PDB file of C-alpha atoms in Angstrom:
ATOM      1  CA  PRO A  94      -7.110 -29.208 -22.484  1.00  0.00           C
ATOM      2  CA  PRO A  95      -5.879 -28.360 -18.972  1.00  0.00           C
ATOM      3  CA  PRO A  96      -5.216 -24.680 -18.245  1.00  0.00           C
ATOM      4  CA  ASP A  97      -1.712 -23.368 -18.806  1.00  0.00           C
ATOM      5  CA  THR A  98      -0.450 -22.864 -15.253  1.00  0.00           C
ATOM      6  CA  ALA A  99       2.518 -20.903 -16.571  1.00  0.00           C
ATOM      7  CA  GLN A 100       0.074 -18.199 -17.673  1.00  0.00           C
ATOM      8  CA  SER A 101      -1.856 -17.935 -14.399  1.00  0.00           C
ATOM      9  CA  TYR A 102      -1.404 -17.058 -10.725  1.00  0.00           C
ATOM     10  CA  PRO A 103      -2.970 -19.531  -8.283  1.00  0.00           C
ATOM     11  CA  PRO A 104      -4.938 -17.986  -5.375  1.00  0.00           C
ATOM     12  CA  ASP A 105      -3.605 -20.609  -2.946  1.00  0.00           C
ATOM     13  CA  LEU A 106      -0.620 -19.149  -1.081  1.00  0.00           C
ATOM     14  CA  THR A 107       1.564 -22.263  -1.150  1.00  0.00           C
ATOM     15  CA  ALA A 108       0.883 -22.824  -4.839  1.00  0.00           C
ATOM     16  CA  LEU A 109       1.577 -19.145  -5.571  1.00  0.00           C
ATOM     17  CA  VAL A 110       4.978 -19.264  -3.863  1.00  0.00           C
ATOM     18  CA  ARG A 111       5.882 -22.391  -5.823  1.00  0.00           C
ATOM     19  CA  CYS A 112       4.745 -20.708  -9.033  1.00  0.00           C
ATOM     20  CA  LEU A 113       6.936 -17.648  -8.453  1.00  0.00           C
ATOM     21  CA  ARG A 114       9.950 -19.756  -7.471  1.00  0.00           C
ATOM     22  CA  ARG A 115       9.501 -21.832 -10.604  1.00  0.00           C
ATOM     23  CA  GLU A 116       9.362 -18.726 -12.781  1.00  0.00           C
ATOM     24  CA  VAL A 117      12.468 -17.306 -11.085  1.00  0.00           C
ATOM     25  CA  ALA A 118      14.307 -20.577 -11.807  1.00  0.00           C
ATOM     26  CA  VAL A 119      13.237 -20.441 -15.452  1.00  0.00           C
ATOM     27  CA  ALA A 120      14.395 -16.824 -15.691  1.00  0.00           C
ATOM     28  CA  ALA A 121      17.767 -17.762 -14.185  1.00  0.00           C
ATOM     29  CA  GLU A 122      18.229 -20.430 -16.878  1.00  0.00           C
ATOM     30  CA  THR A 123      17.952 -17.694 -19.536  1.00  0.00           C
ATOM     31  CA  GLY A 124      20.405 -15.404 -17.760  1.00  0.00           C
ATOM     32  CA  ALA A 125      17.765 -13.123 -16.220  1.00  0.00           C
ATOM     33  CA  ASP A 126      17.106 -12.546 -12.517  1.00  0.00           C
ATOM     34  CA  TRP A 127      14.045 -12.477 -10.266  1.00  0.00           C
ATOM     35  CA  ARG A 128      13.114  -8.815 -10.749  1.00  0.00           C
ATOM     36  CA  PRO A 129      11.032  -9.165 -13.950  1.00  0.00           C
ATOM     37  CA  VAL A 130       9.111 -12.040 -12.350  1.00  0.00           C
ATOM     38  CA  ILE A 131       8.032  -9.859  -9.422  1.00  0.00           C
ATOM     39  CA  ASP A 132       7.364  -6.841 -11.645  1.00  0.00           C
ATOM     40  CA  ALA A 133       5.163  -8.916 -13.987  1.00  0.00           C
ATOM     41  CA  MET A 134       2.856  -9.702 -11.088  1.00  0.00           C
ATOM     42  CA  ARG A 135       2.094  -6.066 -10.262  1.00  0.00           C
ATOM     43  CA  PRO A 136      -0.980  -5.694 -12.547  1.00  0.00           C
ATOM     44  CA  PHE A 137      -2.480  -8.805 -10.932  1.00  0.00           C
ATOM     45  CA  THR A 138      -1.509  -8.267  -7.293  1.00  0.00           C
ATOM     46  CA  GLN A 139      -4.888  -6.926  -6.180  1.00  0.00           C
ATOM     47  CA  ASP A 140      -6.759  -9.709  -7.989  1.00  0.00           C
ATOM     48  CA  VAL A 141      -4.579 -12.382  -6.390  1.00  0.00           C
ATOM     49  CA  TRP A 142      -4.984 -10.818  -2.939  1.00  0.00           C
ATOM     50  CA  GLN A 143      -8.770 -10.642  -3.257  1.00  0.00           C
ATOM     51  CA  ALA A 144      -8.950 -14.242  -4.497  1.00  0.00           C
ATOM     52  CA  MET A 145      -6.844 -15.472  -1.576  1.00  0.00           C
ATOM     53  CA  SER A 146      -8.608 -16.914   1.465  1.00  0.00           C
ATOM     54  CA  LEU A 147      -8.490 -15.050   4.784  1.00  0.00           C
ATOM     55  CA  PRO A 148      -6.314 -17.772   6.420  1.00  0.00           C
ATOM     56  CA  ASP A 149      -3.856 -17.550   3.518  1.00  0.00           C
ATOM     57  CA  ARG A 150      -3.741 -13.761   3.821  1.00  0.00           C
ATOM     58  CA  ALA A 151      -2.954 -14.138   7.528  1.00  0.00           C
ATOM     59  CA  ARG A 152      -0.204 -16.679   6.735  1.00  0.00           C
ATOM     60  CA  PHE A 153       1.249 -14.297   4.172  1.00  0.00           C
ATOM     61  CA  LEU A 154       1.382 -11.450   6.687  1.00  0.00           C
ATOM     62  CA  ARG A 155       2.881 -13.689   9.355  1.00  0.00           C
ATOM     63  CA  HIS A 156       5.580 -15.396   7.292  1.00  0.00           C
ATOM     64  CA  LEU A 157       6.095 -13.784   3.874  1.00  0.00           C
ATOM     65  CA  ARG A 158       5.328 -10.086   4.175  1.00  0.00           C
ATOM     66  CA  PRO A 159       8.947  -8.941   4.814  1.00  0.00           C
ATOM     67  CA  TRP A 160      10.180 -10.968   1.850  1.00  0.00           C
ATOM     68  CA  TRP A 161       7.500  -9.515  -0.411  1.00  0.00           C
ATOM     69  CA  GLU A 162       8.187  -5.945   0.713  1.00  0.00           C
ATOM     70  CA  VAL A 163      11.924  -6.070  -0.011  1.00  0.00           C
ATOM     71  CA  HIS A 164      11.429  -7.769  -3.381  1.00  0.00           C
ATOM     72  CA  ARG A 165       8.428  -5.757  -4.540  1.00  0.00           C
ATOM     73  CA  HIS A 166       9.352  -2.301  -3.164  1.00  0.00           C
ATOM     74  CA  ARG A 167      13.015  -2.045  -4.059  1.00  0.00           C
ATOM     75  CA  MET A 168      15.157   1.005  -3.412  1.00  0.00           C
ATOM     76  CA  PRO A 169      16.824   2.787  -6.363  1.00  0.00           C
ATOM     77  CA  GLY A 170      20.361   1.720  -7.215  1.00  0.00           C
ATOM     78  CA  PRO A 171      22.009   5.044  -6.217  1.00  0.00           C
ATOM     79  CA  VAL A 172      20.336   4.884  -2.792  1.00  0.00           C
ATOM     80  CA  ALA A 173      21.549   1.318  -2.288  1.00  0.00           C
ATOM     81  CA  ASP A 174      25.071   2.437  -3.218  1.00  0.00           C
ATOM     82  CA  ARG A 175      25.017   5.229  -0.619  1.00  0.00           C
ATOM     83  CA  ILE A 176      23.817   2.841   2.068  1.00  0.00           C
ATOM     84  CA  GLU A 177      26.545   0.352   1.220  1.00  0.00           C
ATOM     85  CA  GLN A 178      29.169   3.111   1.387  1.00  0.00           C
ATOM     86  CA  ALA A 179      27.853   4.194   4.792  1.00  0.00           C
ATOM     87  CA  ARG A 180      28.150   0.605   6.035  1.00  0.00           C
ATOM     88  CA  GLU A 181      31.700   0.341   4.743  1.00  0.00           C
ATOM     89  CA  ARG A 182      32.637   3.552   6.587  1.00  0.00           C
ATOM     90  CA  ARG A 183      30.942   2.212   9.732  1.00  0.00           C
ATOM     91  CA  GLN A 184      28.497   5.119   9.700  1.00  0.00           C
ATOM     92  CA  LEU A 185      25.658   2.615   9.497  1.00  0.00           C
ATOM     93  CA  ARG A 186      25.372  -0.706  11.298  1.00  0.00           C
ATOM     94  CA  ILE A 187      22.451  -3.059  10.774  1.00  0.00           C
ATOM     95  CA  ARG A 188      21.457  -5.333  13.647  1.00  0.00           C
ATOM     96  CA  ALA A 189      18.518  -7.706  13.311  1.00  0.00           C
ATOM     97  CA  GLY A 190      16.477  -8.568  16.373  1.00  0.00           C
ATOM     98  CA  HIS A 191      13.360  -7.922  18.452  1.00  0.00           C
ATOM     99  CA  ILE A 192      13.180  -4.813  20.656  1.00  0.00           C
ATOM    100  CA  ARG A 193      12.223  -5.656  24.236  1.00  0.00           C
ATOM    101  CA  GLY A 194      12.274  -2.219  25.830  1.00  0.00           C
ATOM    102  CA  PHE A 195      13.890   1.191  26.342  1.00  0.00           C
ATOM    103  CA  ARG A 196      15.548   2.904  29.269  1.00  0.00           C
ATOM    104  CA  VAL A 197      16.265   6.662  29.227  1.00  0.00           C
ATOM    105  CA  GLU A 198      19.194   7.867  31.342  1.00  0.00           C
ATOM    106  CA  ASP A 199      21.063  11.196  31.224  1.00  0.00           C
ATOM    107  CA  GLY A 200      19.712  12.129  27.798  1.00  0.00           C
ATOM    108  CA  MET A 201      20.725   8.801  26.243  1.00  0.00           C
ATOM    109  CA  ILE A 202      18.641   5.703  25.538  1.00  0.00           C
ATOM    110  CA  ASP A 203      19.426   2.084  26.322  1.00  0.00           C
ATOM    111  CA  VAL A 204      17.686  -0.114  23.776  1.00  0.00           C
ATOM    112  CA  ILE A 205      17.162  -3.633  25.069  1.00  0.00           C
ATOM    113  CA  TYR A 206      16.749  -6.104  22.225  1.00  0.00           C
ATOM    114  CA  ARG A 207      17.107  -9.806  21.483  1.00  0.00           C
ATOM    115  CA  PRO A 208      19.455 -10.407  18.537  1.00  0.00           C
ATOM    116  CA  ARG A 209      18.121 -12.704  15.852  1.00  0.00           C
ATOM    117  CA  GLY A 210      18.870 -16.365  16.388  1.00  0.00           C
ATOM    118  CA  VAL A 211      19.769 -16.200  20.082  1.00  0.00           C
ATOM    119  CA  GLU A 212      17.862 -16.381  23.372  1.00  0.00           C
ATOM    120  CA  PHE A 213      19.702 -13.702  25.374  1.00  0.00           C
ATOM    121  CA  THR A 214      19.119  -9.957  25.244  1.00  0.00           C
ATOM    122  CA  ALA A 215      21.639  -7.217  24.472  1.00  0.00           C
ATOM    123  CA  THR A 216      21.731  -3.482  25.154  1.00  0.00           C
ATOM    124  CA  LEU A 217      22.557  -0.718  22.693  1.00  0.00           C
ATOM    125  CA  LEU A 218      23.265   2.846  23.892  1.00  0.00           C
ATOM    126  CA  VAL A 219      21.974   5.446  21.443  1.00  0.00           C
ATOM    127  CA  ALA A 220      21.138   9.143  21.310  1.00  0.00           C
ATOM    128  CA  ARG A 221      17.954   8.857  19.235  1.00  0.00           C
ATOM    129  CA  VAL A 222      15.331   6.209  18.451  1.00  0.00           C
ATOM    130  CA  ILE A 223      13.435   6.649  15.176  1.00  0.00           C
ATOM    131  CA  ASN A 224      10.506   4.369  14.364  1.00  0.00           C
ATOM    132  CA  CYS A 225      10.787   3.452  10.677  1.00  0.00           C
ATOM    133  CA  ALA A 226       8.213   0.650  10.779  1.00  0.00           C
ATOM    134  CA  GLY A 227       5.748   2.672   8.705  1.00  0.00           C
ATOM    135  CA  PRO A 228       2.320   4.080   9.537  1.00  0.00           C
ATOM    136  CA  GLY A 229       0.132   2.399  12.124  1.00  0.00           C
ATOM    137  CA  ALA A 230      -2.525   0.232  10.483  1.00  0.00           C
ATOM    138  CA  ASP A 231      -4.408  -1.178  13.485  1.00  0.00           C
ATOM    139  CA  TYR A 232      -7.170   1.393  13.866  1.00  0.00           C
ATOM    140  CA  ASP A 233      -8.097   0.033  17.278  1.00  0.00           C
ATOM    141  CA  ARG A 234      -4.786   1.499  18.484  1.00  0.00           C
ATOM    142  CA  ILE A 235      -4.936   4.864  16.690  1.00  0.00           C
ATOM    143  CA  ALA A 236      -5.765   7.769  19.003  1.00  0.00           C
ATOM    144  CA  ASP A 237      -6.840  10.272  16.348  1.00  0.00           C
ATOM    145  CA  PRO A 238     -10.197  11.821  17.454  1.00  0.00           C
ATOM    146  CA  LEU A 239     -11.850  11.248  14.068  1.00  0.00           C
ATOM    147  CA  VAL A 240     -10.861   7.586  14.033  1.00  0.00           C
ATOM    148  CA  ARG A 241     -11.967   7.090  17.639  1.00  0.00           C
ATOM    149  CA  ARG A 242     -15.358   8.669  16.906  1.00  0.00           C
ATOM    150  CA  LEU A 243     -15.921   6.576  13.756  1.00  0.00           C
ATOM    151  CA  LEU A 244     -15.217   3.387  15.669  1.00  0.00           C
ATOM    152  CA  HIS A 245     -17.132   4.418  18.796  1.00  0.00           C
ATOM    153  CA  GLU A 246     -20.239   5.315  16.809  1.00  0.00           C
ATOM    154  CA  GLY A 247     -20.015   2.129  14.747  1.00  0.00           C
ATOM    155  CA  THR A 248     -19.618   4.092  11.516  1.00  0.00           C
ATOM    156  CA  ALA A 249     -16.504   2.067  10.697  1.00  0.00           C
ATOM    157  CA  ARG A 250     -14.659  -0.992  11.943  1.00  0.00           C
ATOM    158  CA  PRO A 251     -11.108  -2.354  11.596  1.00  0.00           C
ATOM    159  CA  ASP A 252     -10.583  -5.171   9.149  1.00  0.00           C
ATOM    160  CA  ALA A 253      -9.959  -8.689  10.431  1.00  0.00           C
ATOM    161  CA  LEU A 254      -6.191  -8.547   9.716  1.00  0.00           C
ATOM    162  CA  ARG A 255      -5.706  -5.067  11.214  1.00  0.00           C
ATOM    163  CA  LEU A 256      -4.388  -3.575   7.985  1.00  0.00           C
ATOM    164  CA  GLY A 257      -6.817  -0.657   7.936  1.00  0.00           C
ATOM    165  CA  LEU A 258     -10.578  -0.208   7.863  1.00  0.00           C
ATOM    166  CA  ASP A 259     -13.022  -2.812   6.607  1.00  0.00           C
ATOM    167  CA  VAL A 260     -14.310  -1.736   3.173  1.00  0.00           C
ATOM    168  CA  THR A 261     -16.115  -3.306   0.249  1.00  0.00           C
ATOM    169  CA  GLY A 262     -14.815  -3.730  -3.285  1.00  0.00           C
ATOM    170  CA  THR A 263     -16.278  -0.315  -4.116  1.00  0.00           C
ATOM    171  CA  CYS A 264     -14.524   1.315  -1.127  1.00  0.00           C
ATOM    172  CA  ALA A 265     -17.666   1.709   1.001  1.00  0.00           C
ATOM    173  CA  LEU A 266     -17.048   1.502   4.735  1.00  0.00           C
ATOM    174  CA  ARG A 267     -18.385  -1.500   6.611  1.00  0.00           C
ATOM    175  CA  LEU A 268     -20.211  -0.433   9.748  1.00  0.00           C
ATOM    176  CA  GLY A 269     -19.599  -1.945  13.144  1.00  0.00           C
ATOM    177  CA  THR A 270     -22.537  -4.275  12.496  1.00  0.00           C
ATOM    178  CA  GLY A 271     -21.126  -5.368   9.152  1.00  0.00           C
ATOM    179  CA  ALA A 272     -23.640  -3.329   7.169  1.00  0.00           C
ATOM    180  CA  ILE A 273     -22.413  -1.394   4.132  1.00  0.00           C
ATOM    181  CA  SER A 274     -22.374   2.397   4.301  1.00  0.00           C
ATOM    182  CA  ARG A 275     -24.185   4.264   1.540  1.00  0.00           C
ATOM    183  CA  ARG A 276     -22.532   7.607   2.359  1.00  0.00           C
ATOM    184  CA  ILE A 277     -18.918   7.122   3.503  1.00  0.00           C
ATOM    185  CA  PHE A 278     -16.141   5.742   1.321  1.00  0.00           C
ATOM    186  CA  ALA A 279     -12.395   5.390   1.794  1.00  0.00           C
ATOM    187  CA  VAL A 280      -9.400   5.514  -0.532  1.00  0.00           C
ATOM    188  CA  GLY A 281      -5.677   4.966  -0.189  1.00  0.00           C
ATOM    189  CA  PRO A 282      -3.706   2.909   2.364  1.00  0.00           C
ATOM    190  CA  VAL A 283      -6.688   2.707   4.723  1.00  0.00           C
ATOM    191  CA  THR A 284      -8.225   0.237   2.223  1.00  0.00           C
ATOM    192  CA  LYS A 285      -5.170  -2.021   2.154  1.00  0.00           C
ATOM    193  CA  ALA A 286      -7.046  -4.974   3.648  1.00  0.00           C
ATOM    194  CA  ALA A 287      -9.307  -5.134   0.595  1.00  0.00           C
ATOM    195  CA  PHE A 288      -6.769  -4.300  -2.108  1.00  0.00           C
ATOM    196  CA  TRP A 289      -3.301  -4.892  -0.541  1.00  0.00           C
ATOM    197  CA  GLU A 290      -1.299  -2.809  -3.059  1.00  0.00           C
ATOM    198  CA  MET A 291      -2.707   0.646  -2.312  1.00  0.00           C
ATOM    199  CA  THR A 292       0.201   2.915  -1.397  1.00  0.00           C
ATOM    200  CA  ALA A 293       1.696   3.998  -4.728  1.00  0.00           C
ATOM    201  CA  VAL A 294       0.277   7.118  -6.387  1.00  0.00           C
ATOM    202  CA  PRO A 295      -0.714   5.329  -9.639  1.00  0.00           C
ATOM    203  CA  ASP A 296      -2.722   2.760  -7.653  1.00  0.00           C
ATOM    204  CA  ILE A 297      -4.481   5.416  -5.563  1.00  0.00           C
ATOM    205  CA  ARG A 298      -5.174   7.563  -8.633  1.00  0.00           C
ATOM    206  CA  ARG A 299      -6.834   4.621 -10.376  1.00  0.00           C
ATOM    207  CA  GLN A 300      -8.799   3.812  -7.226  1.00  0.00           C
ATOM    208  CA  CYS A 301     -10.089   7.396  -7.078  1.00  0.00           C
ATOM    209  CA  GLU A 302     -11.120   7.220 -10.733  1.00  0.00           C
ATOM    210  CA  LEU A 303     -13.111   4.026 -10.169  1.00  0.00           C
ATOM    211  CA  LEU A 304     -14.720   5.430  -7.017  1.00  0.00           C
ATOM    212  CA  ALA A 305     -15.687   8.625  -8.866  1.00  0.00           C
ATOM    213  CA  GLN A 306     -17.376   6.532 -11.547  1.00  0.00           C
ATOM    214  CA  HIS A 307     -19.187   4.533  -8.881  1.00  0.00           C
ATOM    215  CA  LEU A 308     -20.398   7.659  -7.067  1.00  0.00           C
ATOM    216  CA  ALA A 309     -21.519   9.224 -10.327  1.00  0.00           C
ATOM    217  CA  ALA A 310     -23.594   6.125 -11.036  1.00  0.00           C
ATOM    218  CA  LEU A 311     -25.175   6.371  -7.578  1.00  0.00           C
ATOM    219  CA  VAL A 312     -26.347   9.970  -8.041  1.00  0.00           C
ATOM    220  CA  ARG A 313     -27.424   9.558 -11.649  1.00  0.00           C
ATOM    221  CA  THR A 314     -31.246   9.367 -11.579  1.00  0.00           C
ATOM    222  CA  PRO A 315     -33.294   8.001 -14.503  1.00  0.00           C
ATOM    223  CA  ALA A 316     -35.342  10.697 -16.267  1.00  0.00           C
ATOM    224  CA  SER A 317     -38.533   8.689 -15.857  1.00  0.00           C
ATOM    225  CA  ILE A 318     -38.214   9.045 -12.089  1.00  0.00           C
ATOM    226  CA  THR A 319     -37.496  12.758 -11.997  1.00  0.00           C
ATOM    227  CA  ALA A 320     -40.024  13.801 -14.644  1.00  0.00           C
ATOM    228  CA  PRO A 321     -43.214  15.568 -13.429  1.00  0.00           C
ATOM    229  CA  ALA A 322     -46.150  13.254 -12.825  1.00  0.00           C
ATOM    230  CA  ALA A 323     -48.182  14.824 -15.661  1.00  0.00           C
ATOM    231  CA  THR A 324     -45.557  14.005 -18.272  1.00  0.00           C
ATOM    232  CA  ARG A 325     -44.418  10.675 -16.847  1.00  0.00           C
ATOM    233  CA  PRO A 326     -45.524   7.779 -19.110  1.00  0.00           C
ATOM    234  CA  SER A 327     -47.761   5.182 -17.560  1.00  0.00           C
ATOM    235  CA  VAL A 328     -46.574   1.619 -17.167  1.00  0.00           C
ATOM    236  CA  LEU A 329     -49.029   0.455 -19.848  1.00  0.00           C
ATOM    237  CA  THR A 330     -47.995   3.176 -22.313  1.00  0.00           C
ATOM    238  CA  ASP A 331     -44.316   2.519 -21.581  1.00  0.00           C
ATOM    239  CA  ALA A 332     -44.804  -1.169 -22.196  1.00  0.00           C
ATOM    240  CA  ILE A 333     -46.539  -0.500 -25.463  1.00  0.00           C
TER     241      ILE A 333
END
């Protein structure tokens, strides 16, 4: 019989979006909303990401990443209530657009931006500018001395999508030549290109556990190799 598509996540991006929309529609028919559909995918997110092709990953980052972030990483209800109250009191105003530049004059800042959906630019006078876009992930643009040295020496390289460093499934760094390091490993958000969901503490804790098991296996040496030559069984005796 054909596989039950309702019990699987397709690795193709277009098919995956259709699958999630279909499940949300089914949930709505039963009086539920979209939240359980997104939450149910969490245990499989890394598997789906790793099964997805590189072009599909790039398409996801280009077109769907903001939608995924706001649906997957939701703020607590009390926080949302406080933000809504601040908007009602006009303490907080949200303006969507693309920032084009800044101009500092007399201790104030003119922010030049293009509002969403229009072609002209607008200017907003503010006292402070705070970058809330999250940590920088393109390691080619990070000025930290350790990062610069790793890249300069070819000990590490950025991943193709500029989400972090290029690592293997066991967290080993990929060298500048593409070779796999036998000594240096990475954990946490720096490995996002390989695992995608790697920012929450439970995910990082599990990643560290798996890496510890992998490293333990690397240093574990068979007794037949470490035994003195006089007591080491011969191949013929061992075969017998």
